[in-house]
């Protein structure tokens, strides 16, 4: 695909910034929507987003703006990389502005509750008959933004029913340091990315309590069992969780202090409240909100998820962090894998 196209990234946070830079370094005119006019001016004048990546020199082909219409009206490819808490507002605002043939890709690893929906579920509900609905997709994988900014090798999965959408994303982002794989399982890739944040909090707790590598392996593997159980219940394909968007992302997020959710877990195990831990991290940890949404549906659907339940009582009911491992050991379930 030699034809140039316009890219827009909505969200000038940690991941949105490196995503825009990958696109721009591939020679594409890239708009970066941020909510703060001062930040937009600084990014354009300094070629840097010092709020998130002070050492990263951004491509001159990035143009930052706080004016949403300026960023989306002429975009052929739009990446949505905002926190899940503002997704509904953002989608509502871009709906009348986007081109009919635009490719929309969600990069937000969160969920919307009551009823439990993925970000693309919500976008589908809002777009309804718009042609862009057919080109919807998800980008997810082990993508710690700091490492991508430092030009360390990473990979991700682009999931869509549209081959055109997958091709466009691969052409926009793939480089010598960023490898892309494709999938048709939008639900699986999206649920994998959202749910692993919950369990990264648990692994952060385990790290701070010095539970050891064996116990950490226990938590990660049982976390994958719970994630896949819930996601398959919601319509995902089991095989997806063996791949980069599933196990790959879970391992990276559950073992790195660069993960916001892992870091929140560390602070909670130190005795900080959820509010204090979140304030200390200084960025949105999506797993906190996702935990509440998934816990409520698991109860309603009679799904057995002991790690999830323990994390809920620790974070929302002030139970001792040490109960995480104790509850897992005492749980009576002895079957390792529950689906084929």
Coordinates of C-alpha atoms in Angstrom, one line a residue:
X1 CA 0.0 0.0 0.0
X2 CA 1.9 3.0 -1.3
X3 CA -0.9 5.6 -1.1
X4 CA -0.4 8.1 1.8
X5 CA -3.3 8.5 4.2
X6 CA -4.1 10.7 7.2
X7 CA -3.9 9.4 10.7
X8 CA -5.4 10.8 13.9
X9 CA -4.7 9.6 17.5
X10 CA -7.3 10.7 20.1
X11 CA -5.6 10.9 23.4
X12 CA -2.2 12.5 24.1
X13 CA -1.3 10.2 27.1
X14 CA 1.5 7.8 27.4
X15 CA 0.4 5.3 24.8
X16 CA -1.3 7.7 22.5
X17 CA 1.9 9.7 22.2
X18 CA 4.1 6.8 21.1
X19 CA 1.4 5.5 18.8
X20 CA 1.3 8.9 17.0
X21 CA 5.1 8.9 16.8
X22 CA 5.1 5.4 15.2
X23 CA 2.7 6.6 12.5
X24 CA 4.5 9.9 11.9
X25 CA 7.9 8.2 11.7
X26 CA 6.4 6.1 8.9
X27 CA 5.9 9.3 6.9
X28 CA 2.2 9.8 7.6
X29 CA 0.7 13.2 8.6
X30 CA -0.6 12.5 12.1
X31 CA -2.9 14.5 14.2
X32 CA -2.8 14.1 18.0
X33 CA -5.8 15.2 19.9
X34 CA -5.2 16.4 23.5
X35 CA -7.6 18.1 25.8
X36 CA -5.3 20.9 27.0
X37 CA -4.5 23.7 24.6
X38 CA -1.3 24.5 26.4
X39 CA -0.1 20.9 26.0
X40 CA -0.9 21.1 22.3
X41 CA 1.2 24.2 21.9
X42 CA 4.1 22.7 23.8
X43 CA 4.0 19.5 21.7
X44 CA 4.0 21.5 18.5
X45 CA 6.7 23.9 19.5
X46 CA 9.0 21.5 21.3
X47 CA 8.3 18.2 19.4
X48 CA 7.9 16.5 22.7
X49 CA 5.2 15.5 25.2
X50 CA 7.1 16.3 28.4
X51 CA 4.1 15.3 30.6
X52 CA 4.6 11.6 29.7
X53 CA 7.8 11.1 27.7
X54 CA 10.2 14.0 28.5
X55 CA 13.1 12.4 26.7
X56 CA 11.3 11.3 23.5
X57 CA 11.8 13.5 20.4
X58 CA 8.6 13.5 18.4
X59 CA 8.4 13.5 14.6
X60 CA 7.7 16.8 13.0
X61 CA 4.9 15.2 11.1
X62 CA 2.8 15.2 14.4
X63 CA 0.4 18.1 14.8
X64 CA -1.2 18.3 18.2
X65 CA -4.5 20.1 18.7
X66 CA -7.2 20.5 21.4
X67 CA -9.8 21.0 18.6
X68 CA -11.4 17.6 18.0
X69 CA -13.0 18.4 14.6
X70 CA -9.5 19.5 13.3
X71 CA -8.1 16.1 14.2
X72 CA -10.9 13.8 12.8
X73 CA -12.6 15.4 9.9
X74 CA -10.0 14.5 7.3
X75 CA -8.6 11.3 9.0
X76 CA -8.6 8.0 7.1
X77 CA -7.5 6.1 10.2
X78 CA -8.4 7.1 13.8
X79 CA -6.9 5.4 16.9
X80 CA -8.9 6.0 20.1
X81 CA -6.5 6.0 23.0
X82 CA -8.3 7.9 25.7
X83 CA -9.2 6.6 29.2
X84 CA -12.4 4.5 29.2
X85 CA -14.0 7.1 31.6
X86 CA -14.3 9.6 28.7
X87 CA -14.9 7.2 25.8
X88 CA -18.7 7.8 25.7
X89 CA -18.1 11.6 25.5
X90 CA -15.4 11.2 22.8
X91 CA -17.4 8.8 20.6
X92 CA -20.5 11.0 20.9
X93 CA -18.5 14.0 19.7
X94 CA -16.8 12.4 16.8
X95 CA -19.9 10.6 15.5
X96 CA -21.1 13.5 13.3
X97 CA -17.5 14.5 12.2
X98 CA -15.9 11.3 10.8
X99 CA -15.7 10.3 7.2
X100 CA -18.0 7.5 6.0
X101 CA -15.0 5.4 5.0
X102 CA -12.9 6.0 8.1
X103 CA -11.2 3.2 9.9
X104 CA -11.8 3.4 13.7
X105 CA -9.5 1.4 16.0
X106 CA -9.9 1.2 19.8
X107 CA -6.7 1.1 21.8
X108 CA -8.4 1.7 25.2
X109 CA -7.9 -1.3 27.5
X110 CA -11.0 -0.9 29.6
X111 CA -14.7 -1.7 29.7
X112 CA -18.0 0.2 30.1
X113 CA -20.4 -1.1 32.7
X114 CA -24.2 -1.7 33.2
X115 CA -24.4 -3.7 31.0
X116 CA -20.8 -4.9 30.6
X117 CA -19.6 -3.8 27.2
X118 CA -16.3 -3.5 25.4
X119 CA -15.3 -0.1 23.9
X120 CA -16.1 -1.5 20.4
X121 CA -19.5 -2.7 21.6
X122 CA -20.3 0.9 22.6
X123 CA -19.0 2.3 19.4
X124 CA -21.1 -0.1 17.4
X125 CA -24.2 1.0 19.4
X126 CA -23.4 4.6 18.5
X127 CA -22.5 4.3 14.9
X128 CA -25.4 2.0 14.0
X129 CA -25.8 2.3 10.2
X130 CA -22.7 4.3 9.5
X131 CA -20.4 2.6 6.9
X132 CA -17.4 3.0 9.3
X133 CA -19.0 0.3 11.5
X134 CA -17.7 -2.4 9.1
X135 CA -14.1 -1.1 9.5
X136 CA -14.0 -1.1 13.3
X137 CA -11.1 -2.8 15.0
X138 CA -9.0 -3.2 18.2
X139 CA -5.3 -2.8 18.8
X140 CA -3.9 -4.6 21.8
X141 CA -0.9 -6.4 23.1
X142 CA 2.1 -6.1 25.4
X143 CA 2.7 -2.4 24.7
X144 CA 4.4 -0.7 27.7
X145 CA 4.6 2.8 26.3
X146 CA 7.9 3.7 28.0
X147 CA 9.7 0.8 26.3
X148 CA 8.2 1.8 22.9
X149 CA 9.4 5.3 23.5
X150 CA 12.9 3.9 24.2
X151 CA 12.7 2.0 20.9
X152 CA 12.7 -1.4 22.5
X153 CA 11.1 -4.1 20.3
X154 CA 7.4 -4.7 20.9
X155 CA 4.5 -6.3 19.1
X156 CA 0.7 -5.9 19.0
X157 CA -2.4 -7.5 17.5
X158 CA -4.8 -5.7 15.2
X159 CA -8.2 -7.4 15.3
X160 CA -10.9 -6.6 12.8
X161 CA -13.4 -8.2 10.4
X162 CA -12.1 -5.9 7.7
X163 CA -8.9 -6.9 5.9
X164 CA -8.6 -3.3 4.7
X165 CA -8.6 -2.0 8.3
X166 CA -5.9 -4.5 9.3
X167 CA -3.7 -3.6 6.3
X168 CA -4.1 0.1 7.0
X169 CA -3.0 -0.3 10.6
X170 CA -0.1 -2.5 9.7
X171 CA 1.1 0.1 7.1
X172 CA 0.7 2.9 9.6
X173 CA 2.5 1.4 12.6
X174 CA 4.8 -1.5 11.7
X175 CA 8.5 -0.8 11.8
X176 CA 11.8 -2.3 12.7
X177 CA 10.8 -2.1 16.4
X178 CA 7.1 -2.6 16.3
X179 CA 5.7 -5.9 14.9
X180 CA 2.0 -6.4 14.1
X181 CA -0.1 -9.6 13.9
X182 CA -3.7 -9.9 12.8
X183 CA -6.8 -11.5 14.2
X184 CA -10.5 -11.7 13.4
X185 CA -11.5 -12.1 17.1
X186 CA -12.3 -8.6 18.2
X187 CA -14.0 -9.7 21.4
X188 CA -11.2 -12.0 22.4
X189 CA -8.4 -9.4 21.8
X190 CA -10.4 -6.6 23.5
X191 CA -11.4 -8.6 26.6
X192 CA -7.8 -9.9 27.0
X193 CA -6.5 -6.4 27.0
X194 CA -9.0 -5.1 29.5
X195 CA -9.1 -8.0 31.9
X196 CA -5.4 -8.5 32.3
X197 CA -5.2 -5.1 34.0
X198 CA -7.2 -6.5 37.0
X199 CA -4.7 -9.3 37.5
X200 CA -1.7 -7.0 37.1
X201 CA -2.9 -5.3 40.3
X202 CA -2.8 -8.7 42.0
X203 CA 0.7 -9.4 40.8
X204 CA 1.8 -6.1 42.1
X205 CA 0.4 -7.0 45.5
X206 CA 2.2 -10.3 45.3
X207 CA 5.5 -8.6 44.3
X208 CA 5.4 -6.3 47.3
X209 CA 4.6 -9.2 49.6
X210 CA 7.5 -11.1 48.2
X211 CA 5.5 -14.2 47.5
X212 CA 8.2 -15.7 45.2
X213 CA 8.3 -16.7 41.5
X214 CA 6.5 -20.0 41.9
X215 CA 3.5 -18.2 43.5
X216 CA 3.6 -15.5 40.9
X217 CA 3.5 -18.2 38.2
X218 CA 0.5 -19.6 40.0
X219 CA -1.3 -16.3 40.0
X220 CA -0.6 -15.5 36.4
X221 CA -1.7 -18.9 35.1
X222 CA -4.9 -18.9 37.2
X223 CA -5.5 -15.3 36.1
X224 CA -5.4 -16.5 32.5
X225 CA -7.9 -19.2 33.3
X226 CA -10.3 -16.6 34.8
X227 CA -9.8 -14.1 32.0
X228 CA -10.5 -16.7 29.3
X229 CA -13.5 -18.1 31.2
X230 CA -15.1 -14.6 31.4
X231 CA -14.3 -13.6 27.8
X232 CA -15.5 -16.9 26.3
X233 CA -18.7 -16.4 28.3
X234 CA -18.9 -13.0 26.5
X235 CA -18.4 -14.6 23.0
X236 CA -14.6 -14.6 22.6
X237 CA -12.6 -17.5 21.0
X238 CA -10.5 -19.5 23.5
X239 CA -7.5 -19.8 21.2
X240 CA -7.0 -16.0 21.3
X241 CA -5.7 -16.2 24.9
X242 CA -2.7 -18.3 23.9
X243 CA -1.4 -15.5 21.7
X244 CA 0.2 -12.1 22.0
X245 CA -2.9 -10.2 23.0
X246 CA -3.7 -12.8 25.7
X247 CA -0.7 -14.5 27.4
X248 CA 1.8 -12.0 25.9
X249 CA 0.1 -9.0 27.3
X250 CA -0.7 -10.7 30.6
X251 CA 3.0 -11.6 31.3
X252 CA 4.3 -8.1 30.4
X253 CA 1.7 -6.3 32.5
X254 CA 2.0 -8.7 35.5
X255 CA 5.7 -8.5 35.8
X256 CA 6.7 -4.9 35.1
X257 CA 6.9 -1.8 37.3
X258 CA 6.2 0.2 34.1
X259 CA 2.6 -1.1 34.3
X260 CA 0.4 1.3 36.1
X261 CA -1.9 -1.5 37.4
X262 CA 1.1 -3.5 38.7
X263 CA 2.3 -0.3 40.4
X264 CA -1.1 0.3 42.0
X265 CA -0.9 -3.2 43.4
X266 CA 2.5 -2.5 45.0
X267 CA 1.2 0.6 46.7
X268 CA -2.0 -1.1 48.0
X269 CA 0.2 -3.9 49.5
X270 CA 2.2 -1.2 51.3
X271 CA -1.1 -0.2 53.0
X272 CA -2.1 2.8 50.9
X273 CA -5.8 3.3 50.1
X274 CA -7.0 3.0 46.5
X275 CA -7.3 6.8 46.2
X276 CA -3.8 7.4 47.6
X277 CA -2.3 4.6 45.5
X278 CA -3.9 6.1 42.3
X279 CA -2.7 9.6 43.2
X280 CA 0.8 8.4 43.8
X281 CA 0.9 6.6 40.4
X282 CA -0.4 9.8 38.7
X283 CA -2.0 8.1 35.8
X284 CA -5.2 6.2 35.1
X285 CA -5.0 2.5 36.1
X286 CA -7.8 1.0 34.1
X287 CA -7.9 -2.2 36.1
X288 CA -9.5 -0.6 39.1
X289 CA -12.7 0.3 37.3
X290 CA -12.6 -2.9 35.2
X291 CA -12.4 -5.0 38.4
X292 CA -15.7 -3.6 39.7
X293 CA -17.5 -4.1 36.3
X294 CA -16.3 -7.7 35.9
X295 CA -16.9 -8.6 39.5
X296 CA -20.5 -7.5 39.3
X297 CA -21.2 -9.5 36.1
X298 CA -19.3 -12.6 37.4
X299 CA -21.7 -12.6 40.5
X300 CA -24.8 -12.2 38.3
X301 CA -23.6 -14.9 35.9
X302 CA -22.5 -17.3 38.6
X303 CA -18.9 -17.4 37.3
X304 CA -16.3 -18.8 39.7
X305 CA -13.3 -16.3 39.7
X306 CA -11.5 -16.6 43.1
X307 CA -8.6 -14.2 42.3
X308 CA -11.0 -11.6 41.0
X309 CA -13.2 -12.0 44.1
X310 CA -10.2 -11.6 46.4
X311 CA -9.0 -8.5 44.6
X312 CA -12.4 -7.0 44.9
X313 CA -12.5 -7.5 48.7
X314 CA -9.0 -6.1 49.1
X315 CA -9.5 -3.0 47.0
X316 CA -13.2 -2.2 47.8
X317 CA -13.7 -3.8 51.2
X318 CA -10.3 -3.2 52.8
X319 CA -9.4 -6.8 53.3
X320 CA -5.8 -7.6 54.1
X321 CA -3.6 -8.0 50.9
X322 CA -2.3 -11.3 52.2
X323 CA -5.7 -12.8 51.7
X324 CA -5.1 -12.9 47.9
X325 CA -2.8 -16.0 48.0
X326 CA -4.6 -17.5 51.0
X327 CA -7.9 -17.5 49.3
X328 CA -6.4 -19.0 46.1
X329 CA -4.8 -21.8 48.0
X330 CA -8.0 -22.5 50.0
X331 CA -10.2 -22.5 46.9
X332 CA -11.6 -26.0 46.3
X333 CA -11.4 -25.9 42.4
X334 CA -8.8 -28.4 41.3
X335 CA -9.4 -28.5 37.5
X336 CA -6.7 -26.7 35.6
X337 CA -8.2 -26.0 32.2
X338 CA -11.9 -25.8 31.8
X339 CA -12.4 -25.6 28.0
X340 CA -10.8 -27.0 24.9

